[in-house]
Structure formats: structure tokens, C-alpha cells
Amino acid sequence: MRILFVADPLSTFKTHKDSTFAMMREAARRGHSLHHCGPEDLSWVTGGKVSAHTQALTLTGRSGAGVKDWYTVAGEATEALAAFDAVIMRKDPPFDSEYFYATHLLGRAEAEGARVFNSPQALRDHPEKLAILEFPQFTSPTLVTRSAAAIRAFHAEHRDIILKPLDGMGGMGIFRVREDGLNLGSIIETLNRDGAQTVMVQRYVPEIVQGDKRVLVIGGQPVPYCLARIPQGSEIRGNLAAGGKGVAQPLSDSDRAIAEALGPVLAARGLLLVGLDVIGDRLTEINVTSPTCFQEITDQTGFDVAACFIDALEAAVAAR
């Protein structure tokens, strides 16, 4: 297959832990050809198809912390996305207006015959924090609002809460307010901006000390291991970007129950790869843009997540 990865600049890849790199490496091992572009390289003109200026890549076999020469550019071309066997959208958040526009271009490419994973429509329909609202049976008590008064009332009811912006990633902008309400007003002002921004508020789940678990679902089926991202020191966030320690472990019964309930539903909507965030037995986020933790799980357990993903990709392409 000819596979086009729509992703961040190659120079930013941290190959010792990057999941997109793991996908590329496994695809190349199987003899598939690799191509790369960024969302900024997508274009459309009247009478034509959605196209991109792309680079054909050859992997050098080098990887690891600080390694930059992990690929060479074998050639450049401008091609219609429909000319590739698979287009994998792996641009990292934030899900801003430019990301939104890119999904519309990718959606048009789909109509022209391109095979895009994850589905552009599904990316738009599943904002990563708000997607949990469809599955309240699995979530901690949650409030989504622009009302400062509603946030205060939620705190008065639940006493220990987490507040976060809807467009954050990697643990950015997450605050905990305990029963004493210390700094609640300041935090509301910071996140809510006098009612201009919507805030998500959730009852604190104390099992966070055991890790914020990333449960990967590929082709509707859960990967048998998750990565528990455990907060360090006095930190409340387990995100690896915020200094959390990643510990791979088998899925618990509740992890598997959540993944098996959501997996087929989300796969049917065109979400080949999903990352569920679970604390204790509570679902906190549904990640669909560029779920990570492939390499950490594989390195610690021996389960080849990238191979599982490429298996699912090959099957999805063959089924179309």
C-alpha cells in the first residue's frame, strides 16, 4: 500500500516514543511505501481533487532519543489524496479552526475516493472531552458550562472537583479544587474568561493516584494492555507531558467493559483508532485525533500495538 500520513513536521518526532513513528516503522517493515504531509499542504481547486504536496520517505533504521536522521526524503510530488491506498490523519491537537478546515478537505477527499483514517466526519463529531457525554453511565459526575454560578454550585455539591478547558491537551490547564474552595474564583476567571469560554468540571476521582489509564481500541477491539500514567510527587495530573510515569498493565474488568461497550459503536462511525482515558472505573476522555502510548505498551509488555494497528488498517482498506 501507499500510505500518506498527515501529521506534524517530521523534525518534531520523538522516535523513542512517537506512536506515528511506530506505525510508519511497522508499515515499512511490511513493504508499504510511506508518504508525509502536513495539514498546511492540503489544497483544492475548482475542477480538481483534494491534493497535497507530499514527501516520499525511506526510514534509515535509526531511532531513539535525540535521533533526527531517522528518515530520508526519496522524492516530492503533488498528488490527489485519492491516489493513495490509505490516508492517516495524525495531526496532534489542538483541534482549532485550521484542524477543523483540514477535516473538511479530508472529507471532500473521501467523497473523491480517498480512504481516510480516522474518518474526518467522526473527528468533527467526537471532540475529545465532550465525546464522553454520550456515555454518562461510565463517567464521573460532570458539568459542561460557561456559567460561573453553575461551577460554584457543582463544587458545593461535590466538594472535590477537577476543572479543565475543552481545548487542552497533555494535562494543560487542569486544576483541582478541594472542599475548602481555595482559589476557585481565580481558577474560574482563568478558564471561563467572564463567560467567554466553556469549562468542563468533574467530580474528583481519587483513583488517579493509581494512574490515568490510556486504553487503546483498534478496529473496535481493545488492546489487552493499557498504560497507566501515574502522577508524580504532588502533581494531580498523570499525563506523560506533565511528568507522569507510564506503567503498562493488563486491562481491568472495568477497563475491558468500557472498551467493549464503546469500541464497536465508535468503529462503526469510522474511528479505526481510539484512546480511552479511564481513571478507576470512570471514563474521562475519548481521544480520536492522535492517540498515543503505542511504544510504551509494546516496550513494557511485548504486545506489538503498531502491528495490531497496521493489521486493522490493512483489513479496513481491503474491505472497502
CSV table of C-alpha atoms in Angstrom, one decimal:
chain,number,residue,atom,x,y,z
A,1,MET,CA,0.0,0.0,0.0
A,2,ARG,CA,0.9,3.6,-0.5
A,3,ILE,CA,0.2,5.3,2.9
A,4,LEU,CA,0.0,9.1,3.4
A,5,PHE,CA,0.5,10.3,7.0
A,6,VAL,CA,-1.0,13.8,7.6
A,7,ALA,CA,1.0,14.8,10.6
A,8,ASP,CA,3.2,17.3,12.4
A,9,PRO,CA,6.6,18.2,11.0
A,10,LEU,CA,8.9,15.2,10.9
A,11,SER,CA,11.6,17.2,12.7
A,12,THR,CA,9.4,17.2,15.8
A,13,PHE,CA,9.0,13.4,16.1
A,14,LYS,CA,10.5,11.9,19.2
A,15,THR,CA,11.1,8.5,17.7
A,16,HIS,CA,11.8,6.7,21.0
A,17,LYS,CA,8.1,7.2,22.0
A,18,ASP,CA,6.2,8.5,19.0
A,19,SER,CA,3.2,6.4,18.0
A,20,THR,CA,3.0,7.7,14.4
A,21,PHE,CA,6.7,6.7,14.0
A,22,ALA,CA,5.8,3.2,15.3
A,23,MET,CA,3.0,3.0,12.7
A,24,MET,CA,5.5,4.1,10.0
A,25,ARG,CA,8.1,1.6,11.0
A,26,GLU,CA,5.7,-1.3,11.0
A,27,ALA,CA,4.2,-0.3,7.7
A,28,ALA,CA,7.7,-0.1,6.1
A,29,ARG,CA,8.6,-3.4,7.6
A,30,ARG,CA,5.7,-4.9,5.6
A,31,GLY,CA,6.8,-3.3,2.4
A,32,HIS,CA,4.3,-0.5,2.3
A,33,SER,CA,5.5,2.9,1.0
A,34,LEU,CA,5.5,5.9,3.3
A,35,HIS,CA,4.5,9.5,2.4
A,36,HIS,CA,4.1,12.5,4.6
A,37,CYS,CA,2.5,15.9,4.5
A,38,GLY,CA,1.1,18.4,7.0
A,39,PRO,CA,-2.4,19.8,7.0
A,40,GLU,CA,-1.0,23.0,5.6
A,41,ASP,CA,0.0,21.0,2.4
A,42,LEU,CA,-3.7,20.2,1.6
A,43,SER,CA,-5.4,22.1,-1.2
A,44,TRP,CA,-8.3,22.0,-3.6
A,45,VAL,CA,-9.1,23.9,-6.8
A,46,THR,CA,-12.2,24.0,-8.9
A,47,GLY,CA,-12.3,21.1,-11.3
A,48,GLY,CA,-9.7,19.1,-9.4
A,49,LYS,CA,-9.4,16.8,-6.5
A,50,VAL,CA,-8.1,17.5,-3.0
A,51,SER,CA,-4.4,17.2,-3.3
A,52,ALA,CA,-1.3,17.6,-1.1
A,53,HIS,CA,2.4,18.3,-1.6
A,54,THR,CA,3.9,15.2,-0.2
A,55,GLN,CA,7.3,13.7,0.6
A,56,ALA,CA,8.1,10.0,0.0
A,57,LEU,CA,10.0,8.7,3.0
A,58,THR,CA,12.6,6.0,3.4
A,59,LEU,CA,13.4,5.0,7.0
A,60,THR,CA,17.0,4.8,7.9
A,61,GLY,CA,16.6,2.2,10.8
A,62,ARG,CA,17.8,4.7,13.3
A,63,SER,CA,15.6,5.8,16.2
A,64,GLY,CA,15.9,6.9,19.8
A,65,ALA,CA,16.0,10.0,22.0
A,66,GLY,CA,17.6,12.9,20.1
A,67,VAL,CA,17.8,11.0,16.8
A,68,LYS,CA,17.0,13.3,13.9
A,69,ASP,CA,18.2,11.3,10.9
A,70,TRP,CA,15.6,8.6,11.1
A,71,TYR,CA,14.3,9.2,7.6
A,72,THR,CA,15.4,10.4,4.2
A,73,VAL,CA,13.2,12.0,1.6
A,74,ALA,CA,13.1,9.8,-1.5
A,75,GLY,CA,11.1,12.3,-3.6
A,76,GLU,CA,8.4,15.0,-3.6
A,77,ALA,CA,5.2,15.3,-5.5
A,78,THR,CA,1.8,16.9,-5.5
A,79,GLU,CA,-0.9,14.2,-5.7
A,80,ALA,CA,-4.6,13.7,-5.2
A,81,LEU,CA,-5.3,12.1,-1.8
A,82,ALA,CA,-7.5,9.5,-3.7
A,83,ALA,CA,-4.3,8.2,-5.3
A,84,PHE,CA,-3.1,6.8,-2.0
A,85,ASP,CA,-4.3,3.5,-0.6
A,86,ALA,CA,-4.7,5.0,2.9
A,87,VAL,CA,-4.5,8.4,4.4
A,88,ILE,CA,-3.9,8.5,8.1
A,89,MET,CA,-4.8,11.8,9.9
A,90,ARG,CA,-2.3,12.1,12.8
A,91,LYS,CA,-2.1,15.8,13.4
A,92,ASP,CA,-1.8,16.5,17.1
A,93,PRO,CA,-4.3,18.7,18.9
A,94,PRO,CA,-5.3,21.5,19.5
A,95,PHE,CA,-8.5,21.0,17.5
A,96,ASP,CA,-8.5,24.6,16.3
A,97,SER,CA,-10.1,26.2,13.3
A,98,GLU,CA,-7.3,25.1,11.0
A,99,TYR,CA,-7.7,21.5,12.1
A,100,PHE,CA,-11.4,21.8,11.5
A,101,TYR,CA,-10.8,23.1,8.0
A,102,ALA,CA,-8.4,20.2,7.3
A,103,THR,CA,-11.1,17.7,8.2
A,104,HIS,CA,-13.4,19.3,5.6
A,105,LEU,CA,-10.7,19.0,3.0
A,106,LEU,CA,-10.2,15.4,4.0
A,107,GLY,CA,-13.9,14.8,3.9
A,108,ARG,CA,-14.0,16.1,0.3
A,109,ALA,CA,-11.1,13.8,-0.5
A,110,GLU,CA,-13.2,10.9,0.9
A,111,ALA,CA,-16.0,11.8,-1.4
A,112,GLU,CA,-13.5,11.6,-4.3
A,113,GLY,CA,-12.4,8.1,-3.3
A,114,ALA,CA,-9.7,8.6,-0.6
A,115,ARG,CA,-9.7,6.2,2.3
A,116,VAL,CA,-9.1,8.4,5.4
A,117,PHE,CA,-8.5,7.1,8.9
A,118,ASN,CA,-9.8,8.3,11.3
A,119,SER,CA,-12.9,9.4,9.4
A,120,PRO,CA,-12.9,13.3,9.1
A,121,GLN,CA,-16.6,13.4,9.9
A,122,ALA,CA,-16.0,11.3,13.0
A,123,LEU,CA,-13.2,13.5,14.1
A,124,ARG,CA,-15.5,16.5,14.0
A,125,ASP,CA,-18.3,14.6,15.7
A,126,HIS,CA,-16.2,13.4,18.7
A,127,PRO,CA,-14.4,16.4,20.4
A,128,GLU,CA,-12.2,14.6,22.8
A,129,LYS,CA,-13.5,15.9,26.1
A,130,LEU,CA,-17.2,16.3,25.1
A,131,ALA,CA,-17.5,12.9,23.4
A,132,ILE,CA,-18.0,11.3,26.9
A,133,LEU,CA,-21.3,13.0,27.2
A,134,GLU,CA,-22.8,10.2,25.0
A,135,PHE,CA,-21.8,7.6,27.6
A,136,PRO,CA,-22.8,9.0,31.1
A,137,GLN,CA,-23.1,5.5,32.5
A,138,PHE,CA,-19.3,5.3,32.5
A,139,THR,CA,-18.4,8.8,33.7
A,140,SER,CA,-17.9,10.6,36.9
A,141,PRO,CA,-20.4,13.4,37.6
A,142,THR,CA,-19.7,16.1,35.0
A,143,LEU,CA,-20.7,19.6,34.2
A,144,VAL,CA,-20.1,21.5,31.0
A,145,THR,CA,-20.9,25.2,31.2
A,146,ARG,CA,-20.0,28.8,30.7
A,147,SER,CA,-21.7,29.8,34.0
A,148,ALA,CA,-19.5,30.7,36.9
A,149,ALA,CA,-22.5,30.2,39.2
A,150,ALA,CA,-23.1,26.7,37.9
A,151,ILE,CA,-19.5,25.8,38.6
A,152,ARG,CA,-19.7,27.1,42.1
A,153,ALA,CA,-23.0,25.1,42.7
A,154,PHE,CA,-21.3,22.0,41.3
A,155,HIS,CA,-18.4,22.5,43.7
A,156,ALA,CA,-20.8,23.0,46.6
A,157,GLU,CA,-22.5,19.6,45.8
A,158,HIS,CA,-19.4,17.5,45.1
A,159,ARG,CA,-16.8,19.3,47.3
A,160,ASP,CA,-13.7,18.0,45.4
A,161,ILE,CA,-13.6,18.8,41.7
A,162,ILE,CA,-11.4,19.0,38.6
A,163,LEU,CA,-11.8,21.9,36.2
A,164,LYS,CA,-10.3,21.9,32.7
A,165,PRO,CA,-10.6,23.7,29.4
A,166,LEU,CA,-12.2,21.9,26.4
A,167,ASP,CA,-9.3,22.6,24.1
A,168,GLY,CA,-6.4,21.5,26.3
A,169,MET,CA,-4.0,18.6,25.8
A,170,GLY,CA,-1.3,16.8,27.7
A,171,GLY,CA,-2.8,17.9,31.0
A,172,MET,CA,-2.7,21.6,30.1
A,173,GLY,CA,-4.9,23.9,32.2
A,174,ILE,CA,-6.2,21.2,34.6
A,175,PHE,CA,-7.0,22.4,38.2
A,176,ARG,CA,-8.2,20.6,41.3
A,177,VAL,CA,-10.3,22.4,43.9
A,178,ARG,CA,-10.8,20.7,47.2
A,179,GLU,CA,-13.5,21.2,49.8
A,180,ASP,CA,-12.1,24.4,51.1
A,181,GLY,CA,-12.7,26.0,47.7
A,182,LEU,CA,-9.3,27.6,47.7
A,183,ASN,CA,-8.7,29.7,44.6
A,184,LEU,CA,-11.9,28.6,43.0
A,185,GLY,CA,-12.8,32.1,41.9
A,186,SER,CA,-9.4,32.7,40.4
A,187,ILE,CA,-9.5,29.4,38.5
A,188,ILE,CA,-13.0,30.1,37.2
A,189,GLU,CA,-11.8,33.5,35.9
A,190,THR,CA,-8.7,31.9,34.3
A,191,LEU,CA,-10.7,29.2,32.5
A,192,ASN,CA,-14.0,30.8,32.0
A,193,ARG,CA,-12.9,34.3,31.0
A,194,ASP,CA,-16.1,36.1,32.1
A,195,GLY,CA,-18.3,33.6,30.4
A,196,ALA,CA,-16.5,33.6,27.1
A,197,GLN,CA,-15.1,30.0,27.3
A,198,THR,CA,-16.8,26.8,28.2
A,199,VAL,CA,-15.4,24.7,31.0
A,200,MET,CA,-15.6,21.1,31.9
A,201,VAL,CA,-15.9,20.3,35.6
A,202,GLN,CA,-15.8,16.7,37.0
A,203,ARG,CA,-16.0,15.2,40.5
A,204,TYR,CA,-12.5,14.2,41.5
A,205,VAL,CA,-11.8,10.5,41.1
A,206,PRO,CA,-9.3,9.6,43.9
A,207,GLU,CA,-8.1,6.5,42.0
A,208,ILE,CA,-6.0,9.0,39.9
A,209,VAL,CA,-3.1,8.1,42.3
A,210,GLN,CA,-3.1,4.7,40.6
A,211,GLY,CA,-2.9,6.2,37.2
A,212,ASP,CA,-4.9,7.8,34.4
A,213,LYS,CA,-5.1,4.8,32.1
A,214,ARG,CA,-4.9,5.1,28.3
A,215,VAL,CA,-6.9,2.2,26.9
A,216,LEU,CA,-6.4,1.8,23.2
A,217,VAL,CA,-9.2,0.5,20.9
A,218,ILE,CA,-8.2,-0.6,17.4
A,219,GLY,CA,-10.8,-1.7,14.9
A,220,GLY,CA,-13.4,-1.8,17.6
A,221,GLN,CA,-11.4,-4.2,19.8
A,222,PRO,CA,-9.4,-3.3,23.0
A,223,VAL,CA,-5.7,-3.7,23.1
A,224,PRO,CA,-5.2,-6.1,26.1
A,225,TYR,CA,-2.8,-3.8,27.9
A,226,CYS,CA,-3.2,-0.1,28.9
A,227,LEU,CA,-0.7,2.5,30.0
A,228,ALA,CA,-1.4,3.8,33.5
A,229,ARG,CA,0.1,7.3,33.6
A,230,ILE,CA,0.8,7.8,37.3
A,231,PRO,CA,1.1,11.4,38.8
A,232,GLN,CA,4.5,12.0,40.5
A,233,GLY,CA,5.1,13.9,43.7
A,234,SER,CA,2.4,16.5,44.5
A,235,GLU,CA,1.2,16.6,40.9
A,236,ILE,CA,-2.5,15.7,40.2
A,237,ARG,CA,-2.0,15.1,36.5
A,238,GLY,CA,-0.9,11.8,35.2
A,239,ASN,CA,-0.2,12.9,31.7
A,240,LEU,CA,3.2,11.9,30.4
A,241,ALA,CA,3.6,15.5,29.1
A,242,ALA,CA,3.1,16.7,32.7
A,243,GLY,CA,5.7,14.4,34.1
A,244,GLY,CA,3.6,11.3,34.8
A,245,LYS,CA,5.2,7.9,34.9
A,246,GLY,CA,3.9,5.4,32.4
A,247,VAL,CA,3.3,1.9,33.6
A,248,ALA,CA,1.8,-0.7,31.3
A,249,GLN,CA,-0.6,-3.2,32.8
A,250,PRO,CA,-3.4,-5.6,31.8
A,251,LEU,CA,-6.8,-4.2,31.3
A,252,SER,CA,-9.0,-4.5,34.4
A,253,ASP,CA,-12.5,-5.9,34.2
A,254,SER,CA,-14.0,-2.4,34.2
A,255,ASP,CA,-11.5,-1.1,31.6
A,256,ARG,CA,-12.4,-4.0,29.3
A,257,ALA,CA,-16.2,-3.5,29.9
A,258,ILE,CA,-15.9,0.2,28.9
A,259,ALA,CA,-13.8,-0.6,25.8
A,260,GLU,CA,-16.0,-3.4,24.6
A,261,ALA,CA,-19.1,-1.2,25.0
A,262,LEU,CA,-17.7,1.8,23.2
A,263,GLY,CA,-15.4,0.0,20.7
A,264,PRO,CA,-18.0,-1.3,18.2
A,265,VAL,CA,-20.0,1.9,18.3
A,266,LEU,CA,-17.1,4.1,17.6
A,267,ALA,CA,-15.6,1.8,14.9
A,268,ALA,CA,-18.9,1.8,13.1
A,269,ARG,CA,-18.5,5.6,12.8
A,270,GLY,CA,-15.2,5.4,11.1
A,271,LEU,CA,-12.9,5.6,14.1
A,272,LEU,CA,-10.2,2.9,13.5
A,273,LEU,CA,-8.1,4.0,16.4
A,274,VAL,CA,-9.4,5.4,19.7
A,275,GLY,CA,-7.7,6.2,23.0
A,276,LEU,CA,-10.0,6.0,26.0
A,277,ASP,CA,-8.8,7.7,29.2
A,278,VAL,CA,-10.0,5.9,32.3
A,279,ILE,CA,-9.5,6.7,36.0
A,280,GLY,CA,-10.5,3.9,38.3
A,281,ASP,CA,-13.6,2.7,36.6
A,282,ARG,CA,-14.7,6.1,35.2
A,283,LEU,CA,-14.3,7.3,31.6
A,284,THR,CA,-12.8,10.8,31.4
A,285,GLU,CA,-12.0,11.4,27.7
A,286,ILE,CA,-12.3,9.8,24.3
A,287,ASN,CA,-9.2,10.6,22.2
A,288,VAL,CA,-9.6,10.3,18.5
A,289,THR,CA,-7.2,12.8,16.9
A,290,SER,CA,-3.8,11.1,17.5
A,291,PRO,CA,-3.9,8.6,20.3
A,292,THR,CA,-0.5,7.7,21.7
A,293,CYS,CA,1.2,5.2,24.0
A,294,PHE,CA,2.0,2.5,21.3
A,295,GLN,CA,5.7,2.3,22.1
A,296,GLU,CA,5.4,2.4,25.9
A,297,ILE,CA,2.9,-0.5,25.9
A,298,THR,CA,5.0,-2.5,23.4
A,299,ASP,CA,8.3,-1.9,25.2
A,300,GLN,CA,6.9,-3.0,28.6
A,301,THR,CA,4.7,-5.9,27.6
A,302,GLY,CA,5.9,-7.2,24.3
A,303,PHE,CA,2.4,-6.8,22.7
A,304,ASP,CA,3.0,-5.1,19.3
A,305,VAL,CA,0.5,-2.3,19.2
A,306,ALA,CA,1.8,-1.0,15.9
A,307,ALA,CA,1.4,-4.4,14.3
A,308,CYS,CA,-2.1,-4.6,15.6
A,309,PHE,CA,-2.9,-1.2,14.1
A,310,ILE,CA,-1.4,-2.0,10.7
A,311,ASP,CA,-3.4,-5.3,10.7
A,312,ALA,CA,-6.6,-3.3,11.2
A,313,LEU,CA,-5.6,-0.7,8.6
A,314,GLU,CA,-4.9,-3.4,6.0
A,315,ALA,CA,-8.2,-5.1,6.8
A,316,ALA,CA,-10.1,-1.8,6.6
A,317,VAL,CA,-8.6,-0.9,3.2
A,318,ALA,CA,-9.3,-4.4,1.8
A,319,ALA,CA,-12.9,-4.2,3.0
A,320,ARG,CA,-13.6,-1.0,1.0
